[in-house]
PDB file of C-alpha atoms in Angstrom:
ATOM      1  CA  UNK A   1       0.000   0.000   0.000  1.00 94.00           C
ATOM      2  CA  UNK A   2       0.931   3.262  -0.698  1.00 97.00           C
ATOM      3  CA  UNK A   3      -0.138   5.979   1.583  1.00 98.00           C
ATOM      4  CA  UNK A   4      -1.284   9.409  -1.469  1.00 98.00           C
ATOM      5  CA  UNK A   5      -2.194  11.564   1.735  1.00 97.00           C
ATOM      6  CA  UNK A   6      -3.471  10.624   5.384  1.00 96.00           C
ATOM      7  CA  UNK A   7      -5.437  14.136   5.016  1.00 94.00           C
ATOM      8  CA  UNK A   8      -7.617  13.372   3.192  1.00 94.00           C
ATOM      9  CA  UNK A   9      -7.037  10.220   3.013  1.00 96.00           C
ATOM     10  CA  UNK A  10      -5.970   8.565  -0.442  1.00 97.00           C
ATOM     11  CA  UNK A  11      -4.341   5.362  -1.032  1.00 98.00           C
ATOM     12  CA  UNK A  12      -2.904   3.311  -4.155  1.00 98.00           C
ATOM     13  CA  UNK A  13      -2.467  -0.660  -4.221  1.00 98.00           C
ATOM     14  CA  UNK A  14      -0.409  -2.176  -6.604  1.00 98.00           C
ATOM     15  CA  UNK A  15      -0.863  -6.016  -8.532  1.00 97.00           C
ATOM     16  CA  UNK A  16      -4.735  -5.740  -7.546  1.00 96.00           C
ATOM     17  CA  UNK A  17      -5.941  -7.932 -10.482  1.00 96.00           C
ATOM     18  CA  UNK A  18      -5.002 -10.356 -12.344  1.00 96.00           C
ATOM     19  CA  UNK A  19      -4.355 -10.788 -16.054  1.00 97.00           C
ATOM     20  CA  UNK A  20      -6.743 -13.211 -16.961  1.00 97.00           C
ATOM     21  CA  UNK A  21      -9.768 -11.192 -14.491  1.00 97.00           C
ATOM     22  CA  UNK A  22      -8.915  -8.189 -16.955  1.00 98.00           C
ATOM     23  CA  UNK A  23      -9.192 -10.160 -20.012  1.00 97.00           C
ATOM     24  CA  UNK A  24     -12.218 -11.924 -18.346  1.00 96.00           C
ATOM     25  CA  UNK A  25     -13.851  -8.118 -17.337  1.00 96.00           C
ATOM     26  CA  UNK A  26     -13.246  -7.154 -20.906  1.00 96.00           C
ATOM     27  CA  UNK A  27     -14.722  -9.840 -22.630  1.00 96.00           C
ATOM     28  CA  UNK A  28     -18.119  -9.651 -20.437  1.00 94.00           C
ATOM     29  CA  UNK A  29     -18.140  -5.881 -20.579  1.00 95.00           C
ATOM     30  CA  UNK A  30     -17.024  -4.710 -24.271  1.00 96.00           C
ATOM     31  CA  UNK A  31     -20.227  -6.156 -25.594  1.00 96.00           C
ATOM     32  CA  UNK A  32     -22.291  -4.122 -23.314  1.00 94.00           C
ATOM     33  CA  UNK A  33     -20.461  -0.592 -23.483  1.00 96.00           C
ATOM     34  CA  UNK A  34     -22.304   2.425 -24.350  1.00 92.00           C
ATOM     35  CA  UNK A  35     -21.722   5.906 -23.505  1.00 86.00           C
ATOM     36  CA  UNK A  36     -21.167   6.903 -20.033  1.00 83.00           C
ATOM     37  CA  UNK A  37     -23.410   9.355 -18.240  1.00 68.00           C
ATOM     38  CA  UNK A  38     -22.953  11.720 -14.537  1.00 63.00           C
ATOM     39  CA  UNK A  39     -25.833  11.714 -12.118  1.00 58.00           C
ATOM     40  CA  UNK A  40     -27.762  15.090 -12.696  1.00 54.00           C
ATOM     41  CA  UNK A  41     -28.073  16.395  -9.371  1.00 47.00           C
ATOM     42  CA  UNK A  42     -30.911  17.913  -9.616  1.00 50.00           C
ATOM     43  CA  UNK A  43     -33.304  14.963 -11.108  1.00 47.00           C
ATOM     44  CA  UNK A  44     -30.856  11.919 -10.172  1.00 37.00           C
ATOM     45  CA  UNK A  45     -31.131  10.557 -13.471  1.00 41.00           C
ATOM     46  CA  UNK A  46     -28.099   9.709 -15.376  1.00 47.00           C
ATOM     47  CA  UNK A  47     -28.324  11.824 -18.691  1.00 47.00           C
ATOM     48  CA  UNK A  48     -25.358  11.856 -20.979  1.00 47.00           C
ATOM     49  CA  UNK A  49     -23.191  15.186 -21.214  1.00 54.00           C
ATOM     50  CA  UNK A  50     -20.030  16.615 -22.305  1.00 64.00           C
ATOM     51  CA  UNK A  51     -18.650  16.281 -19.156  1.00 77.00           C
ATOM     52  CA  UNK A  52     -17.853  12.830 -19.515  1.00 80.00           C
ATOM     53  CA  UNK A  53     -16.493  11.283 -22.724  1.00 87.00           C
ATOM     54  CA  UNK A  54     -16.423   7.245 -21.762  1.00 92.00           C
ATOM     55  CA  UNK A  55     -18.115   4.445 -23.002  1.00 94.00           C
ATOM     56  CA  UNK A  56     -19.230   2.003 -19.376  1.00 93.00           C
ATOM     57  CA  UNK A  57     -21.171  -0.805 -18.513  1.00 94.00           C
ATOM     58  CA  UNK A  58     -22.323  -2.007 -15.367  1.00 90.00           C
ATOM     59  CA  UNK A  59     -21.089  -5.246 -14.003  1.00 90.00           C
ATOM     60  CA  UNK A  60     -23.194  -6.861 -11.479  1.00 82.00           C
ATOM     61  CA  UNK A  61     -22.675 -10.003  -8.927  1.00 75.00           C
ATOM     62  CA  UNK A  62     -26.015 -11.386  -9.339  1.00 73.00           C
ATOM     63  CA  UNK A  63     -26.286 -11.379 -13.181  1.00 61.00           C
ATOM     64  CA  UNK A  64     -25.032 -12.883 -15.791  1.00 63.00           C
ATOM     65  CA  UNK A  65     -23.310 -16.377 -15.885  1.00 71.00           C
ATOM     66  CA  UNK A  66     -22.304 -17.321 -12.324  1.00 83.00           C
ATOM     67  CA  UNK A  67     -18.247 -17.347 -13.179  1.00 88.00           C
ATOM     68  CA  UNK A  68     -19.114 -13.677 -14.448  1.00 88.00           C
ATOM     69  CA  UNK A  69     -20.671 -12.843 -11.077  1.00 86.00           C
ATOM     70  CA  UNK A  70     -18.047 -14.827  -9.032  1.00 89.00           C
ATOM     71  CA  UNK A  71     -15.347 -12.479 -11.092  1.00 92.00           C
ATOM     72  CA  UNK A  72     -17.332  -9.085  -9.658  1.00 89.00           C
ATOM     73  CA  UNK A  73     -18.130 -11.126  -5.963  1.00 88.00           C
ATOM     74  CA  UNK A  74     -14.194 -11.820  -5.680  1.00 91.00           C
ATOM     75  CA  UNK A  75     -13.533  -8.190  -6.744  1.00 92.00           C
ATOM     76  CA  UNK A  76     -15.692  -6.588  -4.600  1.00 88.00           C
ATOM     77  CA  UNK A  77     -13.916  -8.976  -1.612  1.00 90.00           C
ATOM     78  CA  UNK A  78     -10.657  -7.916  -2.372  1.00 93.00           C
ATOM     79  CA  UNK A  79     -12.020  -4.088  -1.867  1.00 91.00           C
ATOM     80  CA  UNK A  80     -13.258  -4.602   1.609  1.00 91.00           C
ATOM     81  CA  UNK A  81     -10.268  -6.613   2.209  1.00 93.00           C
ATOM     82  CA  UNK A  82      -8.078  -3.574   1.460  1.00 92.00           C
ATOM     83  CA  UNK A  83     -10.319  -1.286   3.025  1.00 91.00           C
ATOM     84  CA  UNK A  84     -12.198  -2.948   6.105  1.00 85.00           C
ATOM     85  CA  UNK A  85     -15.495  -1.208   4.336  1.00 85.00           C
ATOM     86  CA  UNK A  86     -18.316  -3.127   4.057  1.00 79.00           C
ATOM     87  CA  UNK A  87     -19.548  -2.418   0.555  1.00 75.00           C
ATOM     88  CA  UNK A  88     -23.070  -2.120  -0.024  1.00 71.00           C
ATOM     89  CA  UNK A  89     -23.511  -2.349  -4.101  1.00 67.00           C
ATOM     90  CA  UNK A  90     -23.331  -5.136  -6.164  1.00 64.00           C
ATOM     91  CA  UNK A  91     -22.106  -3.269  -9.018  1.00 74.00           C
ATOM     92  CA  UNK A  92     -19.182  -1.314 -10.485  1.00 85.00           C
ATOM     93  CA  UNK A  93     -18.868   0.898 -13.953  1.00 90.00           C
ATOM     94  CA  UNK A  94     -16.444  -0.797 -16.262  1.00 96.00           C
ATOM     95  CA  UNK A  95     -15.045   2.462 -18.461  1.00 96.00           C
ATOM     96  CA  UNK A  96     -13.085   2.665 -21.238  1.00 98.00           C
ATOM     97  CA  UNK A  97     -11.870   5.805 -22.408  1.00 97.00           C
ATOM     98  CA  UNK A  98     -10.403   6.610 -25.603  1.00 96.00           C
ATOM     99  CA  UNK A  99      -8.343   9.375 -27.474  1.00 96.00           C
ATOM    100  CA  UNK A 100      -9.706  12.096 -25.895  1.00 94.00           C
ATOM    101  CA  UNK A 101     -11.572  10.718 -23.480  1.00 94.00           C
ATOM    102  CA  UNK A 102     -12.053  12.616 -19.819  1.00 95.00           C
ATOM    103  CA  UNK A 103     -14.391  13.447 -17.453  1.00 92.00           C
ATOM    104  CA  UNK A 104     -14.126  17.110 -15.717  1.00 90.00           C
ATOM    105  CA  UNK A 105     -13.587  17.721 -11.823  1.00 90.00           C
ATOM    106  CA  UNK A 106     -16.412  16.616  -9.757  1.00 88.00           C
ATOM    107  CA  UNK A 107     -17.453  15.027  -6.686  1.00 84.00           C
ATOM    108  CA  UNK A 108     -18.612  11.253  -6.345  1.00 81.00           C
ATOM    109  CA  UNK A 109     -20.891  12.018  -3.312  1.00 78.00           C
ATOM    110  CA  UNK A 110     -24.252  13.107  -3.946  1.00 71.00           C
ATOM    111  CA  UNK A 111     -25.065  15.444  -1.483  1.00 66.00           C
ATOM    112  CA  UNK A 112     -28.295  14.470  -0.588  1.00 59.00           C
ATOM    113  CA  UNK A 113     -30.559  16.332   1.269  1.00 58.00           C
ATOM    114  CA  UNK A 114     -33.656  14.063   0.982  1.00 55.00           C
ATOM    115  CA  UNK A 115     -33.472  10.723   3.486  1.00 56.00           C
ATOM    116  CA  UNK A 116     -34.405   8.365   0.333  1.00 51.00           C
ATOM    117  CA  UNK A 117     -31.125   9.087  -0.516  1.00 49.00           C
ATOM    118  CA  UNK A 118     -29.079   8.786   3.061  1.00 54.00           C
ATOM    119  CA  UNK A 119     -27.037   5.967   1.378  1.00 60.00           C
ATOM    120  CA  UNK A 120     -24.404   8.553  -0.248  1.00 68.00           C
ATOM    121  CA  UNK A 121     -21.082   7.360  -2.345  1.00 77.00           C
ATOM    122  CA  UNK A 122     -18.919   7.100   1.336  1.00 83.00           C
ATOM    123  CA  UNK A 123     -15.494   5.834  -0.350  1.00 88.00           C
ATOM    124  CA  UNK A 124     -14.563   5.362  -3.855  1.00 92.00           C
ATOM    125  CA  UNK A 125     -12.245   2.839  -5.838  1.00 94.00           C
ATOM    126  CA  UNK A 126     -10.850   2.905  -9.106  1.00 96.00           C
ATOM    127  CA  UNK A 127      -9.217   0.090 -10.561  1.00 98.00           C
ATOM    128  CA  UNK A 128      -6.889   0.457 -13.925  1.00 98.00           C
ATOM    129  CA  UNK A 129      -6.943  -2.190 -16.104  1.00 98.00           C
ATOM    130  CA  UNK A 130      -4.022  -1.186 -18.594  1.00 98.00           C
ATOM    131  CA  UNK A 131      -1.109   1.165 -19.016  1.00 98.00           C
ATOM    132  CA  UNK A 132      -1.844   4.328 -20.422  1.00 98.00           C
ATOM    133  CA  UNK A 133       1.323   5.577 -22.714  1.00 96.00           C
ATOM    134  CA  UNK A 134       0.198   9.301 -22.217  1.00 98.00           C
ATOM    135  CA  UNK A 135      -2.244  10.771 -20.209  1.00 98.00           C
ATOM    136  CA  UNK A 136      -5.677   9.666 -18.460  1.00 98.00           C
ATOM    137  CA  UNK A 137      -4.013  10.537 -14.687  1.00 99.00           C
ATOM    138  CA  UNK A 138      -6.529  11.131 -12.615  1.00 98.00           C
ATOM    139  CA  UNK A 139      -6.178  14.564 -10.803  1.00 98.00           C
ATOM    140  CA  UNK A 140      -6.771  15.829  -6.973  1.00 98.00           C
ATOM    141  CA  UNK A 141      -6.187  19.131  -8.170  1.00 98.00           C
ATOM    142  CA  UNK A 142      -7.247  20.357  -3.953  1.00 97.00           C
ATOM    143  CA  UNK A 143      -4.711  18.066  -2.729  1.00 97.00           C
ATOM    144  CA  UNK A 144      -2.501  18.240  -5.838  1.00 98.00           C
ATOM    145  CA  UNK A 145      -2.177  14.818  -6.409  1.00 98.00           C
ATOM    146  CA  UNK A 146      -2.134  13.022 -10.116  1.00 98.00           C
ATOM    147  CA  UNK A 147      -1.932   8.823 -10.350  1.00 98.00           C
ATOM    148  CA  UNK A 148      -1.579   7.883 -13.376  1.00 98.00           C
ATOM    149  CA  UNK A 149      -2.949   4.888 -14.933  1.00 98.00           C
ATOM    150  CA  UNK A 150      -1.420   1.433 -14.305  1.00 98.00           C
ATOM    151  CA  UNK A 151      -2.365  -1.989 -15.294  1.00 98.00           C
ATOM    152  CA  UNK A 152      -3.584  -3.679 -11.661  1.00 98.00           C
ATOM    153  CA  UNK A 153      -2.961  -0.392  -9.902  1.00 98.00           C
ATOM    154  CA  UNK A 154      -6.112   0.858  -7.541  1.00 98.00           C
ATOM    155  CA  UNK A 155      -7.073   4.207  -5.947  1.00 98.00           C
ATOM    156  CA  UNK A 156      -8.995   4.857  -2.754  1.00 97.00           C
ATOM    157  CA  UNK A 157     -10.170   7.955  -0.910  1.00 94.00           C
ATOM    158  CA  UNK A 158     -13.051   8.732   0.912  1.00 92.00           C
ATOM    159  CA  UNK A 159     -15.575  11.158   0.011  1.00 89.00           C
ATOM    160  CA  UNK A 160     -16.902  11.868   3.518  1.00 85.00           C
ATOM    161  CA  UNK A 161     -14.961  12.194   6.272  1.00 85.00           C
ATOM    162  CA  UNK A 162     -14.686   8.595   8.037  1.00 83.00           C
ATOM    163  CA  UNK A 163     -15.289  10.824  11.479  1.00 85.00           C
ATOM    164  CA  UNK A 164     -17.633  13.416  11.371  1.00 84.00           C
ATOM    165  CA  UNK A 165     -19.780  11.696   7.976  1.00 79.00           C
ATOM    166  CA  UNK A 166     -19.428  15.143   6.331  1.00 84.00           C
ATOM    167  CA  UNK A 167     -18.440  15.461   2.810  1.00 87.00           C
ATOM    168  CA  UNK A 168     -14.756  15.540   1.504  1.00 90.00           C
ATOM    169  CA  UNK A 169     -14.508  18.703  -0.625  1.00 91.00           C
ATOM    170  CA  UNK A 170     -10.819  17.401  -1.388  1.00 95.00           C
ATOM    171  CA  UNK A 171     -12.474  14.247  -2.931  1.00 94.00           C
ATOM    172  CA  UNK A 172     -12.921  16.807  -6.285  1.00 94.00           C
ATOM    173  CA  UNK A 173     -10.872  15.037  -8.797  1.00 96.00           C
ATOM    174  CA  UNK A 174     -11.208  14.563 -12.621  1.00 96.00           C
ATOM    175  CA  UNK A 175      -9.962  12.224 -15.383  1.00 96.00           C
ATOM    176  CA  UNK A 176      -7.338  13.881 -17.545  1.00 98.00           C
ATOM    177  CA  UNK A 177      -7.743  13.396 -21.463  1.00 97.00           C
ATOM    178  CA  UNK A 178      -6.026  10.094 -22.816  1.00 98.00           C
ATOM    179  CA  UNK A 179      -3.778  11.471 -25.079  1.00 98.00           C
ATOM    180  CA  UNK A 180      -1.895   8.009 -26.454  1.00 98.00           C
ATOM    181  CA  UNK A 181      -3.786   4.798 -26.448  1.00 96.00           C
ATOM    182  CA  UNK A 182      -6.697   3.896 -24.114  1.00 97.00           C
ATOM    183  CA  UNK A 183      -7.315   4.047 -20.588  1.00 98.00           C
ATOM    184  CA  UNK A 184      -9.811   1.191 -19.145  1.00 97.00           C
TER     185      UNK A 184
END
């Protein structure tokens, strides 16, 4: 483990994930890819903007064959394992991103005000599948911190404080354009 920043606090993991999970992720997910959207904050809907330029599928543990949802189920263990969280979805957003492709600063919390929503984005995870040859870091610009994409490598950070439950303004981070190759 290596320690980004105790405050807030941001960690990378290296060797996460194994070849043949990535090729196995990629070979379940490429078929369903379509373009990536944000959550609109205002009507939580996902709608598709220039603020993102990805193509993502969901991957879930309780769909699909069951050695697909094993794959996600073993994945998902591995993130508690490295973060003592106990995860509450079943999914995560497979993205690929190519020439180009970014998605501006933002926050992953919601900031919910409405109690049908008290189940916010607490931590996040991200989870590079490839080397990037230029570009695609993604950017803390608050805490002025850049990782850069690395096959196996994962990031995590909270975006509320693990204390006090409020949110982690120094969680605002964006994906920087992929300027050679792909970033998945």
């Amino acid at each position: 483990m290596e320690l980004l920043s105790e405050d807030p606090y941001m960690v990378v993991f290296h060797d996460v994930i194994y070849q043949s999970e990535i090729e196995h992720l990629s070979r379940i997910s490429e078929p369903l890819l379509r373009r990536a959207g944000v959550v609109n904050d205002d009507e939580l809907d996902d709608v598709l903007l220039k603020f993102r330029t990805a193509n993502g599928a969901f991957l879930f543990m309780d769909e699909g064959s069951t050695k697909d949802a094993q794959l996600v189920g073993r994945i998902f263990q591995r993130m508690k394992d490295m973060s003592d969280l106990q995860i509450k979805d079943d999914a995560f957003e497979y993205l690929k991103y190519d020439f180009g492709g970014h998605y501006v600063l933002h926050e992953d919390y919601f900031n919910y005000t409405d109690e049908e929503y008290a189940d916010d984005r607490f931590a996040t995870f991200i989870i590079y599948l490839n080397d990037v040859t230029r570009g695609g870091a993604t950017v803390f610009p608050h805490v002025e911190i850049a990782v850069h994409p690395e096959r196996g490598k994962v990031i995590h950070w909270y975006n509320m404080n693990p204390n006090s439950l409020d949110y982690e303004v120094r969680s605002y981070h964006g994906a920087c354009p992929v300027l050679i190759g792909q970033k998945i």
